[in-house]
Amino acid sequence: MAGTLTRKDFVSNQEVRWCPGCGDYAILAQVQKVLPEFGVAREKVVFISGIGCSSRFPYYMNTYGFHTIHGRAPAIATGLKVTRPDLEVWVVTGDGDGLSIGGNHLVHALRRNIGLKILLFNNRIYGLTKGQYSPTSEVGKVTKSTPMGSVDFPFNPIAVALGAHASFVCRAVDVEQKHLGEMLRRAHEHRGGAFIEIFQNCNIFNDGAFHELTDKPLKADYQLILEHGKPLIFGRNRDKGVRLNGHKPEIVTLANGASEKDLLVHDETDPALGFILANFAPPMPTPIGVFYVDSRPPFEAEMNRQLERAKEQRGVGDLRKLLYGGDTWTVS
Amino acid sequence: MALPGGSAGQEEGARPRAPEAPQQPQRKPVIQRSQVVVRFAGDSGDGMQLAGMQLTAESALAGNDLATLPDFPAEIRAPAGTLAGVSGFQLNFSSNEVFTPGDEPNVLVAMNPAALKANIDDLSTGAIVIVDKEAFTESNLKRAGYESNPLTDHSLDRFQVFEVEVGRLTTLALRELGLGNREVQRCRNMFVLGLVSWLYHRPLEPTLSWLNRRFEKSAELREANLRAVRAGYNFGEATEIFASSYQVPPARIEPGVYRNITGNSAVALGLVAAAVSAGRPLFLGSYPITPASDILHDLAAYKNFGVYTFQAEDEIAGVNAAIGAAFGGAIGVTTTSGPGMDLKAEAVGLAVKVELPLVIVDVQRAGPSTGMPTKPEQADLLMALYGRHGEAPLPVLAAATPADCFECAYEAVRLAVKYMTPVIVLSDSNLANGAEPWRLPELERLAPIKVEFRTDPEGYQPYLRDEQTLGRPWVIPGTPGLEHRIGGLSSEHLTGNVSYSPTNNELMVRIRARKIAGIARELAPTTVFGDPEGGDLVILAWGSTFGAVREAVKQARAAGRKVSHVHLRYLNPLPADLGAVLRRFAKVMVAELNLGQLLKLVRAEYLIDAFGCNKVQGRPFKVSELVARIERALK
Ligand code: SF4
């Protein structure tokens, strides 16, 4: 039955209520497009979200869904995934929900490697509360709550995820539909916890935050698409590459004496390289794609194994023995 | 003076006697007592809790009714010999029914001057004080804040003081084992346990078999501890210091199979029993906190019952993970104490709103803020009832005794799944660590817990309610054709779709309130201990004050007072007949370890001019305090 599903099967009957032009639409569309391709039965799919614009997501998916409270989606999803490893559990969160109020739950879910697919919509602003700066807003950001500019140093979500030892870390862009679909597929196929940062445009409160990455004439020069085993090349003429000088990355022009074999070759399994890439800052291009993957077993698998082992070793729990065993005495 | 452990023959001759055979030769006179309260006190590293727990096991085997109260220092390892580091364990054993750990110890075992100083004011005149004489050094006296040695300055003249060289005698008993001094000193607790066991004719078998189990892997330590217990026991018999010993005959106890249980262990067992009965896995999401952590520890050992224990990153994650597990069809539970309750409030409100079953166990401790983490209080009642934003009612139960924690935990799960609601169980640090003999329930007589997930898509709506309970259907992910969304936003009657309709919001708020209020229909009528028809005074109480109140009311009644006792298990909803019952009494006194929280509720609910009996010292009521309060109230 799963094989015959189409996009329509994943569209709920609820009217979508994001602002017209919001990047969330593109992400929703892509998720609804690729999910049927995964071959997972619809009833096995659960979307769990916190609070924020992005967290309305579950209402629009015709799957099981739970719109919870601010920042807590990873914790709720953890309880579900641990007891129901048969389910495919997606978490939808944002930069405020996931990195500010819910930062603790996010890093611990990643550290434990709970088999959740966590989509962090990063628009670098608080949208639902009408435009305050967020933990990913740049220093100096002028918003309603920072009239003289923000003095907060921002989080780098990819570096946070790597720092938490997430077992799958990638970045996508809302309007880069094909690439986003590919990242969703990789996340689905990953057995442990997957973290996907999605650059998402909030056209109302932070329009154009990622315009270099999305504007046609610019993006080739600013975007670096990561591909495992391939050298890091970018630029509209694909004539720029990245090479390491010690631990420092630098841009080289291929025509000027540098050849492809001097370039840094991407290795998804190298955490140190992941960190270097995560910390690319201008003039370096912005990497998108998979930064890091490892295959350590997910938490829920290990925990359920312990339960099984306990049953093998001690037998399936017998309540009578539990209560009446041990130091009892009889009064007659 | 014959020393213990000297020769094999002597050891053989001094084999402990079981109390069932009191006729065995006894050189010294035996005095009958109906009740004894013993308190062990020492440094937190002195093993006083273990000594106390073993004397409890021995007393249970001796057939006494009993109650215990451990008293932990707040600091894990306060400097040795200081008042802050004193750890205590009190045991009350009796030939009669026992309701409390006892007001005033008849026996204090003090392992050092600090232990003496911290406890001596609680003793009644004539009490037995056993001290480790060797520990009364100048530096220890100074550390405890003594200016002169109480053993020589006559300040203890109103007690029977026995000075025993515990360290030296233990060393002698263990000398052939070649252990280091540290290991030897760690057996001092077993020496004093042996001595007290002799003094009160306790059977040593439970302790000996416990030591055999505990030190299964270390023959040396096993032998050392066994020798120390026997040495203490034989010392009592052999020494001239003790002129007589005491016997406390068995109590008349309801027939059945018994075991000792603490409140925390009983909560764990009640939850497991309920999950087994419901046929669902149990999921505990919890964060370590005193005094609730033992529930987490206990449950972690029950994995073969399908019990998941998840030690979360914080209190908030603990409760939220439990909600997620409940969404998936497990019995979701979170356990905590007051500070954790504060943090969980928002998530509990979510569970109220989305109507998922959840059990929250609050092992109350003295607050506010960090307060006194190891000491009891009942000041979380109003928070349990009202501590969430918006109209968010839920059932609240309170356990009265350690064993009652089993029933309350079980009942909480039953209500949660039947009515699709979070349920709060209130315990406190007194119940959590206190132990009492528990008559084991007959499994067949536990109330059945039925869980039926809806699987039929025909006519399904997420908030289509059961006509009787008003609970909504529990549908779990994985069920084909029933895909639906729930959430914290106000939702439409029946469909559950997001709705900002003002009238729909009020409708849903009222339905949820009615659902919880309706639970009162299945509550048993209020039982009155004393005069069900009414009288001069009724004491209304809840939670761990049960024992003290019941004993005080018994004593006052024996003195001719027309006093009764009503004890509440259900704080929300309250029993339907409670107002009528209270009105039968000329006076209503609400006794609780807070500044009048149930009192407020009762006055508001029934317009009764009730008054309070309150205490917030991090200590339980004493029976004597309550008796005096009753006398004053009746004047
Ligand atoms: S406020 Fe911004 S993020 Fe929120 S829905 Fe509107 S455009 Fe999208």
mmCIF file with all atom_site columns, N, CA and C in Angstrom, chain B residues 290-331:
data_model
loop_
_atom_site.group_PDB
_atom_site.id
_atom_site.type_symbol
_atom_site.label_atom_id
_atom_site.label_alt_id
_atom_site.label_comp_id
_atom_site.label_asym_id
_atom_site.label_entity_id
_atom_site.label_seq_id
_atom_site.pdbx_PDB_ins_code
_atom_site.Cartn_x
_atom_site.Cartn_y
_atom_site.Cartn_z
_atom_site.occupancy
_atom_site.B_iso_or_equiv
_atom_site.pdbx_formal_charge
_atom_site.auth_seq_id
_atom_site.auth_comp_id
_atom_site.auth_asym_id
_atom_site.auth_atom_id
_atom_site.pdbx_PDB_model_num
ATOM 1   N N  . THR B 1 290 ? 16.403 14.699 44.907 1.00 0.00 ? 290 THR B N  1
ATOM 2   C CA . THR B 1 290 ? 16.077 14.230 46.246 1.00 0.00 ? 290 THR B CA 1
ATOM 3   C C  . THR B 1 290 ? 14.685 14.747 46.599 1.00 0.00 ? 290 THR B C  1
ATOM 4   N N  . PRO B 1 291 ? 13.809 13.973 47.183 1.00 0.00 ? 291 PRO B N  1
ATOM 5   C CA . PRO B 1 291 ? 13.965 12.574 47.617 1.00 0.00 ? 291 PRO B CA 1
ATOM 6   C C  . PRO B 1 291 ? 13.255 11.590 46.698 1.00 0.00 ? 291 PRO B C  1
ATOM 7   N N  . ALA B 1 292 ? 13.196 11.875 45.399 1.00 0.00 ? 292 ALA B N  1
ATOM 8   C CA . ALA B 1 292 ? 12.410 11.018 44.504 1.00 0.00 ? 292 ALA B CA 1
ATOM 9   C C  . ALA B 1 292 ? 13.262 10.026 43.711 1.00 0.00 ? 292 ALA B C  1
ATOM 10  N N  . SER B 1 293 ? 14.586 10.204 43.717 1.00 0.00 ? 293 SER B N  1
ATOM 11  C CA . SER B 1 293 ? 15.431 9.435  42.786 1.00 0.00 ? 293 SER B CA 1
ATOM 12  C C  . SER B 1 293 ? 15.305 7.929  42.937 1.00 0.00 ? 293 SER B C  1
ATOM 13  N N  . ASP B 1 294 ? 14.997 7.465  44.150 1.00 0.00 ? 294 ASP B N  1
ATOM 14  C CA . ASP B 1 294 ? 14.926 6.013  44.330 1.00 0.00 ? 294 ASP B CA 1
ATOM 15  C C  . ASP B 1 294 ? 13.838 5.362  43.473 1.00 0.00 ? 294 ASP B C  1
ATOM 16  N N  . ILE B 1 295 ? 12.826 6.130  43.112 1.00 0.00 ? 295 ILE B N  1
ATOM 17  C CA . ILE B 1 295 ? 11.794 5.546  42.240 1.00 0.00 ? 295 ILE B CA 1
ATOM 18  C C  . ILE B 1 295 ? 12.421 5.240  40.880 1.00 0.00 ? 295 ILE B C  1
ATOM 19  N N  . LEU B 1 296 ? 13.234 6.182  40.402 1.00 0.00 ? 296 LEU B N  1
ATOM 20  C CA . LEU B 1 296 ? 13.963 5.966  39.145 1.00 0.00 ? 296 LEU B CA 1
ATOM 21  C C  . LEU B 1 296 ? 14.883 4.747  39.271 1.00 0.00 ? 296 LEU B C  1
ATOM 22  N N  . HIS B 1 297 ? 15.624 4.672  40.389 1.00 0.00 ? 297 HIS B N  1
ATOM 23  C CA . HIS B 1 297 ? 16.547 3.541  40.571 1.00 0.00 ? 297 HIS B CA 1
ATOM 24  C C  . HIS B 1 297 ? 15.783 2.217  40.580 1.00 0.00 ? 297 HIS B C  1
ATOM 25  N N  . ASP B 1 298 ? 14.693 2.193  41.328 1.00 0.00 ? 298 ASP B N  1
ATOM 26  C CA . ASP B 1 298 ? 13.925 0.943  41.419 1.00 0.00 ? 298 ASP B CA 1
ATOM 27  C C  . ASP B 1 298 ? 13.408 0.526  40.049 1.00 0.00 ? 298 ASP B C  1
ATOM 28  N N  . LEU B 1 299 ? 12.818 1.480  39.352 1.00 0.00 ? 299 LEU B N  1
ATOM 29  C CA . LEU B 1 299 ? 12.205 1.133  38.062 1.00 0.00 ? 299 LEU B CA 1
ATOM 30  C C  . LEU B 1 299 ? 13.261 0.706  37.041 1.00 0.00 ? 299 LEU B C  1
ATOM 31  N N  . ALA B 1 300 ? 14.468 1.279  37.174 1.00 0.00 ? 300 ALA B N  1
ATOM 32  C CA . ALA B 1 300 ? 15.529 0.929  36.229 1.00 0.00 ? 300 ALA B CA 1
ATOM 33  C C  . ALA B 1 300 ? 15.872 -0.561 36.324 1.00 0.00 ? 300 ALA B C  1
ATOM 34  N N  . ALA B 1 301 ? 15.534 -1.161 37.458 1.00 0.00 ? 301 ALA B N  1
ATOM 35  C CA . ALA B 1 301 ? 15.848 -2.586 37.651 1.00 0.00 ? 301 ALA B CA 1
ATOM 36  C C  . ALA B 1 301 ? 14.733 -3.493 37.124 1.00 0.00 ? 301 ALA B C  1
ATOM 37  N N  . TYR B 1 302 ? 13.640 -2.900 36.647 1.00 0.00 ? 302 TYR B N  1
ATOM 38  C CA . TYR B 1 302 ? 12.497 -3.724 36.217 1.00 0.00 ? 302 TYR B CA 1
ATOM 39  C C  . TYR B 1 302 ? 12.358 -3.793 34.706 1.00 0.00 ? 302 TYR B C  1
ATOM 40  N N  . LYS B 1 303 ? 13.487 -3.748 34.017 1.00 0.00 ? 303 LYS B N  1
ATOM 41  C CA . LYS B 1 303 ? 13.431 -3.726 32.550 1.00 0.00 ? 303 LYS B CA 1
ATOM 42  C C  . LYS B 1 303 ? 12.726 -4.952 31.982 1.00 0.00 ? 303 LYS B C  1
ATOM 43  N N  . ASN B 1 304 ? 12.846 -6.083 32.679 1.00 0.00 ? 304 ASN B N  1
ATOM 44  C CA . ASN B 1 304 ? 12.208 -7.286 32.134 1.00 0.00 ? 304 ASN B CA 1
ATOM 45  C C  . ASN B 1 304 ? 10.683 -7.222 32.212 1.00 0.00 ? 304 ASN B C  1
ATOM 46  N N  . PHE B 1 305 ? 10.158 -6.179 32.836 1.00 0.00 ? 305 PHE B N  1
ATOM 47  C CA . PHE B 1 305 ? 8.716  -5.938 32.816 1.00 0.00 ? 305 PHE B CA 1
ATOM 48  C C  . PHE B 1 305 ? 8.327  -4.986 31.676 1.00 0.00 ? 305 PHE B C  1
ATOM 49  N N  . GLY B 1 306 ? 9.278  -4.716 30.795 1.00 0.00 ? 306 GLY B N  1
ATOM 50  C CA . GLY B 1 306 ? 8.983  -3.764 29.736 1.00 0.00 ? 306 GLY B CA 1
ATOM 51  C C  . GLY B 1 306 ? 8.983  -2.336 30.257 1.00 0.00 ? 306 GLY B C  1
ATOM 52  N N  . VAL B 1 307 ? 9.802  -2.071 31.262 1.00 0.00 ? 307 VAL B N  1
ATOM 53  C CA . VAL B 1 307 ? 9.862  -0.732 31.834 1.00 0.00 ? 307 VAL B CA 1
ATOM 54  C C  . VAL B 1 307 ? 11.026 0.044  31.217 1.00 0.00 ? 307 VAL B C  1
ATOM 55  N N  . TYR B 1 308 ? 10.701 1.159  30.586 1.00 0.00 ? 308 TYR B N  1
ATOM 56  C CA . TYR B 1 308 ? 11.723 2.057  30.064 1.00 0.00 ? 308 TYR B CA 1
ATOM 57  C C  . TYR B 1 308 ? 11.994 3.121  31.118 1.00 0.00 ? 308 TYR B C  1
ATOM 58  N N  . THR B 1 309 ? 13.253 3.303  31.489 1.00 0.00 ? 309 THR B N  1
ATOM 59  C CA . THR B 1 309 ? 13.574 4.452  32.343 1.00 0.00 ? 309 THR B CA 1
ATOM 60  C C  . THR B 1 309 ? 14.512 5.352  31.572 1.00 0.00 ? 309 THR B C  1
ATOM 61  N N  . PHE B 1 310 ? 14.113 6.586  31.456 1.00 0.00 ? 310 PHE B N  1
ATOM 62  C CA . PHE B 1 310 ? 14.873 7.552  30.665 1.00 0.00 ? 310 PHE B CA 1
ATOM 63  C C  . PHE B 1 310 ? 15.322 8.663  31.601 1.00 0.00 ? 310 PHE B C  1
ATOM 64  N N  . GLN B 1 311 ? 16.618 8.691  31.897 1.00 0.00 ? 311 GLN B N  1
ATOM 65  C CA . GLN B 1 311 ? 17.143 9.773  32.719 1.00 0.00 ? 311 GLN B CA 1
ATOM 66  C C  . GLN B 1 311 ? 17.374 10.966 31.805 1.00 0.00 ? 311 GLN B C  1
ATOM 67  N N  . ALA B 1 312 ? 16.465 11.916 31.899 1.00 0.00 ? 312 ALA B N  1
ATOM 68  C CA . ALA B 1 312 ? 16.430 13.017 30.943 1.00 0.00 ? 312 ALA B CA 1
ATOM 69  C C  . ALA B 1 312 ? 17.464 14.086 31.291 1.00 0.00 ? 312 ALA B C  1
ATOM 70  N N  . GLU B 1 313 ? 17.632 15.049 30.371 1.00 0.00 ? 313 GLU B N  1
ATOM 71  C CA . GLU B 1 313 ? 18.589 16.142 30.588 1.00 0.00 ? 313 GLU B CA 1
ATOM 72  C C  . GLU B 1 313 ? 18.083 17.144 31.606 1.00 0.00 ? 313 GLU B C  1
ATOM 73  N N  . ASP B 1 314 ? 16.799 17.167 31.838 1.00 0.00 ? 314 ASP B N  1
ATOM 74  C CA . ASP B 1 314 ? 16.257 18.054 32.868 1.00 0.00 ? 314 ASP B CA 1
ATOM 75  C C  . ASP B 1 314 ? 14.821 17.621 33.193 1.00 0.00 ? 314 ASP B C  1
ATOM 76  N N  . GLU B 1 315 ? 14.233 18.292 34.165 1.00 0.00 ? 315 GLU B N  1
ATOM 77  C CA . GLU B 1 315 ? 12.889 17.942 34.614 1.00 0.00 ? 315 GLU B CA 1
ATOM 78  C C  . GLU B 1 315 ? 11.878 18.090 33.483 1.00 0.00 ? 315 GLU B C  1
ATOM 79  N N  . ILE B 1 316 ? 12.110 19.125 32.685 1.00 0.00 ? 316 ILE B N  1
ATOM 80  C CA . ILE B 1 316 ? 11.172 19.426 31.602 1.00 0.00 ? 316 ILE B CA 1
ATOM 81  C C  . ILE B 1 316 ? 11.188 18.303 30.574 1.00 0.00 ? 316 ILE B C  1
ATOM 82  N N  . ALA B 1 317 ? 12.377 17.872 30.214 1.00 0.00 ? 317 ALA B N  1
ATOM 83  C CA . ALA B 1 317 ? 12.484 16.787 29.240 1.00 0.00 ? 317 ALA B CA 1
ATOM 84  C C  . ALA B 1 317 ? 11.888 15.505 29.802 1.00 0.00 ? 317 ALA B C  1
ATOM 85  N N  . GLY B 1 318 ? 12.037 15.301 31.094 1.00 0.00 ? 318 GLY B N  1
ATOM 86  C CA . GLY B 1 318 ? 11.492 14.091 31.711 1.00 0.00 ? 318 GLY B CA 1
ATOM 87  C C  . GLY B 1 318 ? 9.993  13.976 31.490 1.00 0.00 ? 318 GLY B C  1
ATOM 88  N N  . VAL B 1 319 ? 9.283  15.044 31.807 1.00 0.00 ? 319 VAL B N  1
ATOM 89  C CA . VAL B 1 319 ? 7.823  14.974 31.668 1.00 0.00 ? 319 VAL B CA 1
ATOM 90  C C  . VAL B 1 319 ? 7.425  14.978 30.200 1.00 0.00 ? 319 VAL B C  1
ATOM 91  N N  . ASN B 1 320 ? 8.127  15.736 29.374 1.00 0.00 ? 320 ASN B N  1
ATOM 92  C CA . ASN B 1 320 ? 7.752  15.777 27.962 1.00 0.00 ? 320 ASN B CA 1
ATOM 93  C C  . ASN B 1 320 ? 7.987  14.434 27.282 1.00 0.00 ? 320 ASN B C  1
ATOM 94  N N  . ALA B 1 321 ? 9.076  13.783 27.632 1.00 0.00 ? 321 ALA B N  1
ATOM 95  C CA . ALA B 1 321 ? 9.321  12.460 27.050 1.00 0.00 ? 321 ALA B CA 1
ATOM 96  C C  . ALA B 1 321 ? 8.203  11.501 27.459 1.00 0.00 ? 321 ALA B C  1
ATOM 97  N N  . ALA B 1 322 ? 7.744  11.634 28.695 1.00 0.00 ? 322 ALA B N  1
ATOM 98  C CA . ALA B 1 322 ? 6.648  10.776 29.157 1.00 0.00 ? 322 ALA B CA 1
ATOM 99  C C  . ALA B 1 322 ? 5.374  11.052 28.357 1.00 0.00 ? 322 ALA B C  1
ATOM 100 N N  . ILE B 1 323 ? 5.156  12.307 28.024 1.00 0.00 ? 323 ILE B N  1
ATOM 101 C CA . ILE B 1 323 ? 3.984  12.653 27.205 1.00 0.00 ? 323 ILE B CA 1
ATOM 102 C C  . ILE B 1 323 ? 4.128  12.042 25.805 1.00 0.00 ? 323 ILE B C  1
ATOM 103 N N  . GLY B 1 324 ? 5.338  12.122 25.262 1.00 0.00 ? 324 GLY B N  1
ATOM 104 C CA . GLY B 1 324 ? 5.579  11.524 23.949 1.00 0.00 ? 324 GLY B CA 1
ATOM 105 C C  . GLY B 1 324 ? 5.334  10.020 23.972 1.00 0.00 ? 324 GLY B C  1
ATOM 106 N N  . ALA B 1 325 ? 5.770  9.369  25.050 1.00 0.00 ? 325 ALA B N  1
ATOM 107 C CA . ALA B 1 325 ? 5.562  7.923  25.180 1.00 0.00 ? 325 ALA B CA 1
ATOM 108 C C  . ALA B 1 325 ? 4.070  7.615  25.280 1.00 0.00 ? 325 ALA B C  1
ATOM 109 N N  . ALA B 1 326 ? 3.338  8.467  25.995 1.00 0.00 ? 326 ALA B N  1
ATOM 110 C CA . ALA B 1 326 ? 1.894  8.255  26.127 1.00 0.00 ? 326 ALA B CA 1
ATOM 111 C C  . ALA B 1 326 ? 1.205  8.434  24.774 1.00 0.00 ? 326 ALA B C  1
ATOM 112 N N  . PHE B 1 327 ? 1.684  9.381  23.992 1.00 0.00 ? 327 PHE B N  1
ATOM 113 C CA . PHE B 1 327 ? 1.152  9.586  22.642 1.00 0.00 ? 327 PHE B CA 1
ATOM 114 C C  . PHE B 1 327 ? 1.304  8.293  21.835 1.00 0.00 ? 327 PHE B C  1
ATOM 115 N N  . GLY B 1 328 ? 2.395  7.576  22.100 1.00 0.00 ? 328 GLY B N  1
ATOM 116 C CA . GLY B 1 328 ? 2.652  6.331  21.388 1.00 0.00 ? 328 GLY B CA 1
ATOM 117 C C  . GLY B 1 328 ? 2.004  5.107  22.005 1.00 0.00 ? 328 GLY B C  1
ATOM 118 N N  . GLY B 1 329 ? 1.318  5.281  23.138 1.00 0.00 ? 329 GLY B N  1
ATOM 119 C CA . GLY B 1 329 ? 0.579  4.165  23.720 1.00 0.00 ? 329 GLY B CA 1
ATOM 120 C C  . GLY B 1 329 ? 1.178  3.554  24.970 1.00 0.00 ? 329 GLY B C  1
ATOM 121 N N  . ALA B 1 330 ? 2.252  4.137  25.497 1.00 0.00 ? 330 ALA B N  1
ATOM 122 C CA . ALA B 1 330 ? 2.842  3.612  26.731 1.00 0.00 ? 330 ALA B CA 1
ATOM 123 C C  . ALA B 1 330 ? 2.189  4.294  27.939 1.00 0.00 ? 330 ALA B C  1
ATOM 124 N N  . ILE B 1 331 ? 2.427  3.723  29.126 1.00 0.00 ? 331 ILE B N  1
ATOM 125 C CA . ILE B 1 331 ? 2.013  4.383  30.356 1.00 0.00 ? 331 ILE B CA 1
ATOM 126 C C  . ILE B 1 331 ? 3.127  5.377  30.687 1.00 0.00 ? 331 ILE B C  1
#
